[in-house]
CSV table of C-alpha atoms and ligand atoms in Angstrom, one decimal:
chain,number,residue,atom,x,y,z
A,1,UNK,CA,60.7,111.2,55.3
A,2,UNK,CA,62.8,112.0,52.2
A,3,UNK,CA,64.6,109.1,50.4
A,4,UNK,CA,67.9,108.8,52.5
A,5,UNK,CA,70.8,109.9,50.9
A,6,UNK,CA,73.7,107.7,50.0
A,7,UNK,CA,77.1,109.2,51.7
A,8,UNK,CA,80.6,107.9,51.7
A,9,UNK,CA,83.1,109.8,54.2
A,10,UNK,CA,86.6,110.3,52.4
A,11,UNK,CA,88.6,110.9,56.0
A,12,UNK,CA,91.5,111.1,57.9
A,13,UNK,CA,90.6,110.3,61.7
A,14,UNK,CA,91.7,112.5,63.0
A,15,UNK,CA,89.5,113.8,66.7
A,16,UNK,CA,87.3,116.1,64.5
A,17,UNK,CA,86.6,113.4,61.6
A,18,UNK,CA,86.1,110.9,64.4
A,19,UNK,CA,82.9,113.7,65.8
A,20,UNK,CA,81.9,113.8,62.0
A,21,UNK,CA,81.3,110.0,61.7
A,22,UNK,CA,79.6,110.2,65.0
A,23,UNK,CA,77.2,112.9,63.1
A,24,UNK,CA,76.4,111.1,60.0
A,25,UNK,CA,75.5,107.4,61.9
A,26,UNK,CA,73.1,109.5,64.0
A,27,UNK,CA,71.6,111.6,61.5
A,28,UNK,CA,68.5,109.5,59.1
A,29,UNK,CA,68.5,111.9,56.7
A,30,UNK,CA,72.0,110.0,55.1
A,31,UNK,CA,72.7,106.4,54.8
A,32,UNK,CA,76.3,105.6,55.2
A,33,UNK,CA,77.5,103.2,52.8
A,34,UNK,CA,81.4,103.5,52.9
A,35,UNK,CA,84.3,104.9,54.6
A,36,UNK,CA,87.3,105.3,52.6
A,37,UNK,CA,90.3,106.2,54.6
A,38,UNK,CA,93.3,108.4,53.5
A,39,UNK,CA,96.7,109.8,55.3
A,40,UNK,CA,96.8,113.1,56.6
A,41,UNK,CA,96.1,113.7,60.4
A,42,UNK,CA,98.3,110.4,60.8
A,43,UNK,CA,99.4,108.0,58.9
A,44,UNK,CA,97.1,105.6,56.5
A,45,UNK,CA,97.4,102.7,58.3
A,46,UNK,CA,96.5,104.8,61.9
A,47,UNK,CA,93.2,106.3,59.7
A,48,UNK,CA,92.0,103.2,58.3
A,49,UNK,CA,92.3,101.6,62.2
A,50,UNK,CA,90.9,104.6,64.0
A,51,UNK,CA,87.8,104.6,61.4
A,52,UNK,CA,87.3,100.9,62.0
A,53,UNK,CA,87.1,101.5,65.7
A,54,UNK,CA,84.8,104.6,65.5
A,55,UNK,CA,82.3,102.6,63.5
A,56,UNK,CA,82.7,99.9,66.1
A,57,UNK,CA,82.0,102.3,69.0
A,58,UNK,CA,79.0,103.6,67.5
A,59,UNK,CA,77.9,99.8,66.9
A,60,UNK,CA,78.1,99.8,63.0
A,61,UNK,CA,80.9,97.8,61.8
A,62,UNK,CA,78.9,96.9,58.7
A,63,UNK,CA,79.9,99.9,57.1
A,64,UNK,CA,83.0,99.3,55.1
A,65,UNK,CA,85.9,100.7,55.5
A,66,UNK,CA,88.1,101.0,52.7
A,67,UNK,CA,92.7,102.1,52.8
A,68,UNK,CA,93.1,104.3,50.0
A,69,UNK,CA,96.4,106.4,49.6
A,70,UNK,CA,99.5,106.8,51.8
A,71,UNK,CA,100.5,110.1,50.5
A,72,UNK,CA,99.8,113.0,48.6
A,73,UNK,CA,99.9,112.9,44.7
A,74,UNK,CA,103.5,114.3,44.6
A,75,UNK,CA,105.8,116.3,47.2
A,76,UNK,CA,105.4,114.5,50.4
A,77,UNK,CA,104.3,116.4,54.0
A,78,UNK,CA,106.7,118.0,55.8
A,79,UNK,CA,104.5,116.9,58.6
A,80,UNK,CA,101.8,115.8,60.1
A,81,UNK,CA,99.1,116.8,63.0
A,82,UNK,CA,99.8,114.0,65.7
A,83,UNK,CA,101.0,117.4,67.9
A,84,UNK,CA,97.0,118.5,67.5
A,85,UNK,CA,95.3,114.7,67.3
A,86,UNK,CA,97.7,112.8,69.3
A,87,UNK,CA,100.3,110.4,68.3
A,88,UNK,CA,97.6,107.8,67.2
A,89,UNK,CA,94.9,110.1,66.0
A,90,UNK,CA,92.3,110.2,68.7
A,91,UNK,CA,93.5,112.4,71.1
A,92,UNK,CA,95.2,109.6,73.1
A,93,UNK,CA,92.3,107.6,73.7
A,94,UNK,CA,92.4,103.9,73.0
A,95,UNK,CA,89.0,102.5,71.0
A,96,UNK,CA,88.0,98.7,71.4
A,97,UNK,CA,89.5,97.1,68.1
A,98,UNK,CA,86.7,96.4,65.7
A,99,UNK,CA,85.7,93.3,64.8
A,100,UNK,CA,85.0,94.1,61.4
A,101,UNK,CA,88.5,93.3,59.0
A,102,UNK,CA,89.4,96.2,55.9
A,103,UNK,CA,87.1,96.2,52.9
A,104,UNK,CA,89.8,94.1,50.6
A,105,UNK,CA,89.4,96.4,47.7
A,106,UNK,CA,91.5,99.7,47.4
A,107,UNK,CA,89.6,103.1,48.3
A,108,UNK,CA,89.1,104.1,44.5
A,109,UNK,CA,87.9,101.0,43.0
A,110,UNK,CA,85.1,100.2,46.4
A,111,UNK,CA,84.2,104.3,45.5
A,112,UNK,CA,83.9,103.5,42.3
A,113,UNK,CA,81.9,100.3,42.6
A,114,UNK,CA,79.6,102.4,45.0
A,115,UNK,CA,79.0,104.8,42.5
A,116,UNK,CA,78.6,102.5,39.2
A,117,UNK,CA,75.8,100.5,41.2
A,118,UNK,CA,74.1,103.7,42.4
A,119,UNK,CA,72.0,105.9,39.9
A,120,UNK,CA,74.1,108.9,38.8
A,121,UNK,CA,73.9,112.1,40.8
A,122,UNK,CA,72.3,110.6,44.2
A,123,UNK,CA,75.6,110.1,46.6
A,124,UNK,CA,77.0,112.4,48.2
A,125,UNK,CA,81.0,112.0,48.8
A,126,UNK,CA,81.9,114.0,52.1
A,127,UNK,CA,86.4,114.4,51.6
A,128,UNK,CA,87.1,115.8,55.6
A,129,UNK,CA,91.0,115.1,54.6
A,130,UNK,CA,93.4,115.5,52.2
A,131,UNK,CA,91.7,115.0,48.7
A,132,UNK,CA,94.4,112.2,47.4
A,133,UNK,CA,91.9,109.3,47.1
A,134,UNK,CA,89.5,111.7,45.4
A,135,UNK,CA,92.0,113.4,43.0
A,136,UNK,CA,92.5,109.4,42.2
A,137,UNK,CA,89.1,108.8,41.6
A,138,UNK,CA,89.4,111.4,39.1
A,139,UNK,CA,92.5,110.2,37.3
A,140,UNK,CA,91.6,106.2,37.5
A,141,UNK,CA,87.5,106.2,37.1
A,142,UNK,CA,86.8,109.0,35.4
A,143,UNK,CA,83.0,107.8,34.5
A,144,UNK,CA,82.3,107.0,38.5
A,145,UNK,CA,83.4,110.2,39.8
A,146,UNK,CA,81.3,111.7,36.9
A,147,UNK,CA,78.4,110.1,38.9
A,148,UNK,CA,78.9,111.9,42.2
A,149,UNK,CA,76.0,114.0,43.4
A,150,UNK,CA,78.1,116.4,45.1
A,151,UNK,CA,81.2,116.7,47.2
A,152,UNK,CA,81.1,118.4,50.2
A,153,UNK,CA,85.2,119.0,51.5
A,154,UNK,CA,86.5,120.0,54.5
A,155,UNK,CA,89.2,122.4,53.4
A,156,UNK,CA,90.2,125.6,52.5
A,157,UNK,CA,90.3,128.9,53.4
A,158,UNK,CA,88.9,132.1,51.7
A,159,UNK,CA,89.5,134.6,54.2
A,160,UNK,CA,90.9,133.4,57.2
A,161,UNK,CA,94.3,132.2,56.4
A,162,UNK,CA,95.8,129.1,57.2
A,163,UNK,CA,96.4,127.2,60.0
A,164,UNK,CA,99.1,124.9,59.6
A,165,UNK,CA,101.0,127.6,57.8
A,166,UNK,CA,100.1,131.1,57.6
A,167,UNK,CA,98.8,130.7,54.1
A,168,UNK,CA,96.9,127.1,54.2
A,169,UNK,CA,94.2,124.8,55.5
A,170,UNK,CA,96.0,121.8,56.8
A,171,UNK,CA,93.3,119.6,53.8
A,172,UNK,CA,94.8,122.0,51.1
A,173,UNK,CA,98.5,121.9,52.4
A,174,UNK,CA,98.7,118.0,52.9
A,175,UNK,CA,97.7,117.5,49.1
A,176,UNK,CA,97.6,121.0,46.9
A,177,UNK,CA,98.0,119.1,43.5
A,178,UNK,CA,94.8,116.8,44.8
A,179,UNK,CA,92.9,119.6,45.9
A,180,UNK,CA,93.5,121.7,42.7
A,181,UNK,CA,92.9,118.5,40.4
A,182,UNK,CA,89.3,118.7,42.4
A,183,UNK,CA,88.1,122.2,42.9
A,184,UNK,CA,89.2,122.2,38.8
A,185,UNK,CA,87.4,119.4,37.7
A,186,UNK,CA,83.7,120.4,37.6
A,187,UNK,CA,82.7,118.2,40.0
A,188,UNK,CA,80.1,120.1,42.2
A,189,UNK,CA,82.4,120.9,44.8
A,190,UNK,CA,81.0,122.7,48.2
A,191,UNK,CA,83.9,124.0,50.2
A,192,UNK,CA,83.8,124.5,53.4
A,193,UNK,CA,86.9,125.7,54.8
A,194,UNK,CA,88.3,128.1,57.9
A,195,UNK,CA,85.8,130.8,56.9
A,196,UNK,CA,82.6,128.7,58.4
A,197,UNK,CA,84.4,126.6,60.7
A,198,UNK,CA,86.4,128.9,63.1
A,199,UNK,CA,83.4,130.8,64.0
A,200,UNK,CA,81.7,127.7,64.7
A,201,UNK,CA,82.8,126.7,68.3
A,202,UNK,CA,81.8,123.8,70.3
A,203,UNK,CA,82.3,124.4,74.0
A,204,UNK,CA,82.8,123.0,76.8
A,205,UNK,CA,78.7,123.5,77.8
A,206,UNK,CA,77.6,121.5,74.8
A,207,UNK,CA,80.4,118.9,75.6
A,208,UNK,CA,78.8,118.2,78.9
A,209,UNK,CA,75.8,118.0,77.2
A,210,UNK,CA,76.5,114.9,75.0
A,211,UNK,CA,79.4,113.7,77.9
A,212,UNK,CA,76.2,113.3,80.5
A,213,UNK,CA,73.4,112.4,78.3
A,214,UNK,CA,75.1,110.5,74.9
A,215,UNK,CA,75.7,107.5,76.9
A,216,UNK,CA,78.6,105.4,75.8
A,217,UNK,CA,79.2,106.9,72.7
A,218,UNK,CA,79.0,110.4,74.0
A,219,UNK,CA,81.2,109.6,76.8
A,220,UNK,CA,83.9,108.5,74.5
A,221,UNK,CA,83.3,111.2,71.8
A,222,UNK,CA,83.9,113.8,74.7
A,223,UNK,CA,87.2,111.8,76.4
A,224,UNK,CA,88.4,112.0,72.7
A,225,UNK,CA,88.0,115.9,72.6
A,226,UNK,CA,90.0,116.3,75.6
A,227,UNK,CA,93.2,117.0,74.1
A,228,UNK,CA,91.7,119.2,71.3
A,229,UNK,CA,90.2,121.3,73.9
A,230,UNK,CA,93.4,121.7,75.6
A,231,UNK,CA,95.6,122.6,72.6
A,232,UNK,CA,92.8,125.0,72.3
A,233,UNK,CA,92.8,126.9,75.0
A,234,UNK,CA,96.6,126.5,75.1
A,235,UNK,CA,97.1,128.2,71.7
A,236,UNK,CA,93.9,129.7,70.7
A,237,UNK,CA,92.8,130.9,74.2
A,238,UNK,CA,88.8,129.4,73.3
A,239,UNK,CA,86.8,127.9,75.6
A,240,UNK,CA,85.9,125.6,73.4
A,241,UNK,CA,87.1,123.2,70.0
A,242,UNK,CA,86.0,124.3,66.3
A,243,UNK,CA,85.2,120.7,65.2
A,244,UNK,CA,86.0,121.9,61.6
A,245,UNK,CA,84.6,117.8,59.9
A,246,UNK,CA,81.3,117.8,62.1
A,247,UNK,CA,80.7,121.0,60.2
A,248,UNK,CA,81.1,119.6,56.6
A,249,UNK,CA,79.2,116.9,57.5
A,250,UNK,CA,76.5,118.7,58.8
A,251,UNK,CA,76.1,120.7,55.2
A,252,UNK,CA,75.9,117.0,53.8
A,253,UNK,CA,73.3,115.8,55.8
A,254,UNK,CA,71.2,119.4,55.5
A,255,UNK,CA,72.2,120.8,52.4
A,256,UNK,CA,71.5,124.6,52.8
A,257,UNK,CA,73.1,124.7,56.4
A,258,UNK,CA,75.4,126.9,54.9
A,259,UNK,CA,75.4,130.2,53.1
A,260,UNK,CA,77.4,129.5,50.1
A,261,UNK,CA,78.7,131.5,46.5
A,262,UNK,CA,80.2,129.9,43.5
A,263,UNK,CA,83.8,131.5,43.1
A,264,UNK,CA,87.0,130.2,41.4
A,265,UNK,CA,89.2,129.0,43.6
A,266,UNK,CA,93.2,128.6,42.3
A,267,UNK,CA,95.3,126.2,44.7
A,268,UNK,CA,98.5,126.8,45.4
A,269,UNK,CA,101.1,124.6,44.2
A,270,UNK,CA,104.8,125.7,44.4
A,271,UNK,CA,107.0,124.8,47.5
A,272,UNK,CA,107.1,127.9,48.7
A,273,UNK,CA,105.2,130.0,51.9
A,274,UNK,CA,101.9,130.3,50.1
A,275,UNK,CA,102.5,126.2,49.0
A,276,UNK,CA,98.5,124.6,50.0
A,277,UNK,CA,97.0,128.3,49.7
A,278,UNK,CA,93.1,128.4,48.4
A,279,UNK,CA,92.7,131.9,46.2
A,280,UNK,CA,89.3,132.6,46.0
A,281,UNK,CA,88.7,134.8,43.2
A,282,UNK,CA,86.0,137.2,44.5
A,283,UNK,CA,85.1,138.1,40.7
A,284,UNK,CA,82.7,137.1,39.0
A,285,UNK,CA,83.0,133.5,37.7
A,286,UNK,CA,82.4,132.2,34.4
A,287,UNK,CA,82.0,128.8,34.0
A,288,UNK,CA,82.7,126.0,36.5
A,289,UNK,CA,84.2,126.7,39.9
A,290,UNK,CA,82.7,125.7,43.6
A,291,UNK,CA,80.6,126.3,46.3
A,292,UNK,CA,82.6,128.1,48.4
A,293,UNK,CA,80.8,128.5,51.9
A,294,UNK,CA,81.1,131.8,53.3
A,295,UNK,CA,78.0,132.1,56.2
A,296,UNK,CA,77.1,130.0,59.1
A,297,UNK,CA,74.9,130.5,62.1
A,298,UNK,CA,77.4,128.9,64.3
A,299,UNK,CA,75.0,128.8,67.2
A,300,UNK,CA,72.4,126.5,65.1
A,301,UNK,CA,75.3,124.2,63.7
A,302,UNK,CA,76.7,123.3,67.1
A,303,UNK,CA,73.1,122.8,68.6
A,304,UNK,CA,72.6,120.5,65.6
A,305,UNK,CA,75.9,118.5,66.5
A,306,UNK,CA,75.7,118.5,69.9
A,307,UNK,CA,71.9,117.1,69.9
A,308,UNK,CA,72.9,114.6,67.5
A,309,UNK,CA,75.7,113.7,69.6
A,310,UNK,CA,73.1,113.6,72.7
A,311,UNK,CA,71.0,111.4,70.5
A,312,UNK,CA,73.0,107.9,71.7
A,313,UNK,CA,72.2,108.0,74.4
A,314,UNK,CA,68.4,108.0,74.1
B,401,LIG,O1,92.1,122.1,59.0
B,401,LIG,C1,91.2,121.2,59.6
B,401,LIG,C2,91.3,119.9,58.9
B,401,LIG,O2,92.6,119.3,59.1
B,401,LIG,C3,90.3,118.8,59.6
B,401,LIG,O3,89.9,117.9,58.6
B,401,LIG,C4,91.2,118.1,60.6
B,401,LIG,O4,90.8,116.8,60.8
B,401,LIG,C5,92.5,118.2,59.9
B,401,LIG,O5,92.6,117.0,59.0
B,402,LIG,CA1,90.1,115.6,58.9
């Protein structure tokens, strides 16, 4: 097999991150080294708890988890998405408290420790939340973020709108000053936003699948999804949840899952309707810009979760 690669999960759990960090312990093709936790779904504090008890329920508390920030760079949220994820950010399911205490060192400087002791270029940073702690990264260790492989985010949305407003991801909208500082920094940025995700629908079939054969974990990964199915059906009318993290972190474990093309992408940052916005600019881009995903075979991606998912219990 090929060398493993090094992975930290920037998150916010959050039902879909909790799926994602379900995905990366049972995939060998990454080696998770760090979890760094960040507000957005819920508060910090309910993030950095509910990635403690994920890890725990998957049996790998010795991954650290790191607290980075509490809020976005500048204007705080007007909200956040307990409505979607429940009040404590896992769909009103209560995980075992983990053993395992904090990793005493703030997000950024146990990032940027990670980076500095690995050889420039090999990890890959996976943000499936707002992009605070990575925007920080930026602005605080400059020559460790300059180390990053690649940076596969959760966020964004080329063609399909928004959904926390009518114009924004909820990633983008929770932290637009982040996410521009990032998509404009050079870093090699894959986005993979509303385009790849909504078409990519677990349902209720593949579920069962990992509820019946992922034994404990797979249990509790589907009792967690119970509410996300129901606000989607309720407001979407799907059979079925668009696990929009599990996606992300599928392109970082296979790179190449997705069908991607470099564009410019121009965040917006005012207060007003189009505040969190991503404008992809669809000509032809000079120097810089991102990955932006634009193709999925949504079929493949969910078989690839779900068998994961199944995997725990074998
Ligand atoms: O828009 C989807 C994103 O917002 C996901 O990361 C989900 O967890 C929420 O944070
Ligand atoms: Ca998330």
């Amino acid at each position: 097999m090929a060398e493993r690669i090094p992975l930290v999960i920037d998150t916010d759990p959050g039902i879909d991150d909790a799926l994602a960090i379900l995905l990366a312990l049972a995939s060998p093709e990454v080696d998770l080294r760090l979890i760094t936790a960040v507000h957005g779904n819920v508060e910090l504090a309910q993030t950095t708890e509910n990635a403690l008890r994920v890890l725990h329920l998957a049996g790998r508390s010795d991954v650290p988890v790191a607290a980075g920030a509490a809020g976005p760079l500048v204007h705080p949220l007007p909200e956040r998405a307990g409505h979607v994820h429940g009040a404590a950010g896992l769909g009103g399911v209560e995980l075992p408290a983990s053993p395992a205490g904090l990793d005493p060192r703030p997000a950024v400087v146990a990032l940027a420790e990670l980076l500095m002791e690995q050889d420039p270029g090999t990890v890959t940073v996976a943000p499936i939340g707002p992009l605070t702690n990575i925007a920080l990264l930026l602005h605080v260790f400059p020559e460790a973020a300059a180390r990053i492989g690649r940076v596969v985010w959760m966020g964004g949305s080329a063609t399909r709108g928004g959904n926390v407003t009518a114009a924004a991801e909820f990633n983008a909208w929770a932290d637009p000053e982040a996410a521009a500082a990032v998509l404009g920094s050079g870093l090699p940025v894959t986005m993979v936003g509303l385009d790849v995700t909504l078409p990519t629908v677990l349902t209720e079939a593949g579920i069962a699948r990992f509820r019946e054969g992922g034994g404990e974990v797979g249990r509790t990964a589907a009792e967690v999804l119970r509410q996300y199915v129901d606000a989607a059906r309720d407001r979407y009318g799907i059979d079925g949840v668009v696990v929009h993290d599990a996606l992300a972190l599928t392109e970082a474990i296979v790179p190449g899952t997705l069908g991607v093309v470099r564009r410019e992408v121009v965040v917006g940052t005012t207060l007003g309707a189009a505040r969190g916005q991503t404008l992809v600019d669809r000509r032809a881009v000079a120097a810089g810009g991102v990955d932006v995903a634009e193709t999925v075979d949504s079929a493949a991606a969910v078989e690839f979760l779900v068998s994961r998912l199944e995997s725990y219990g074998s």
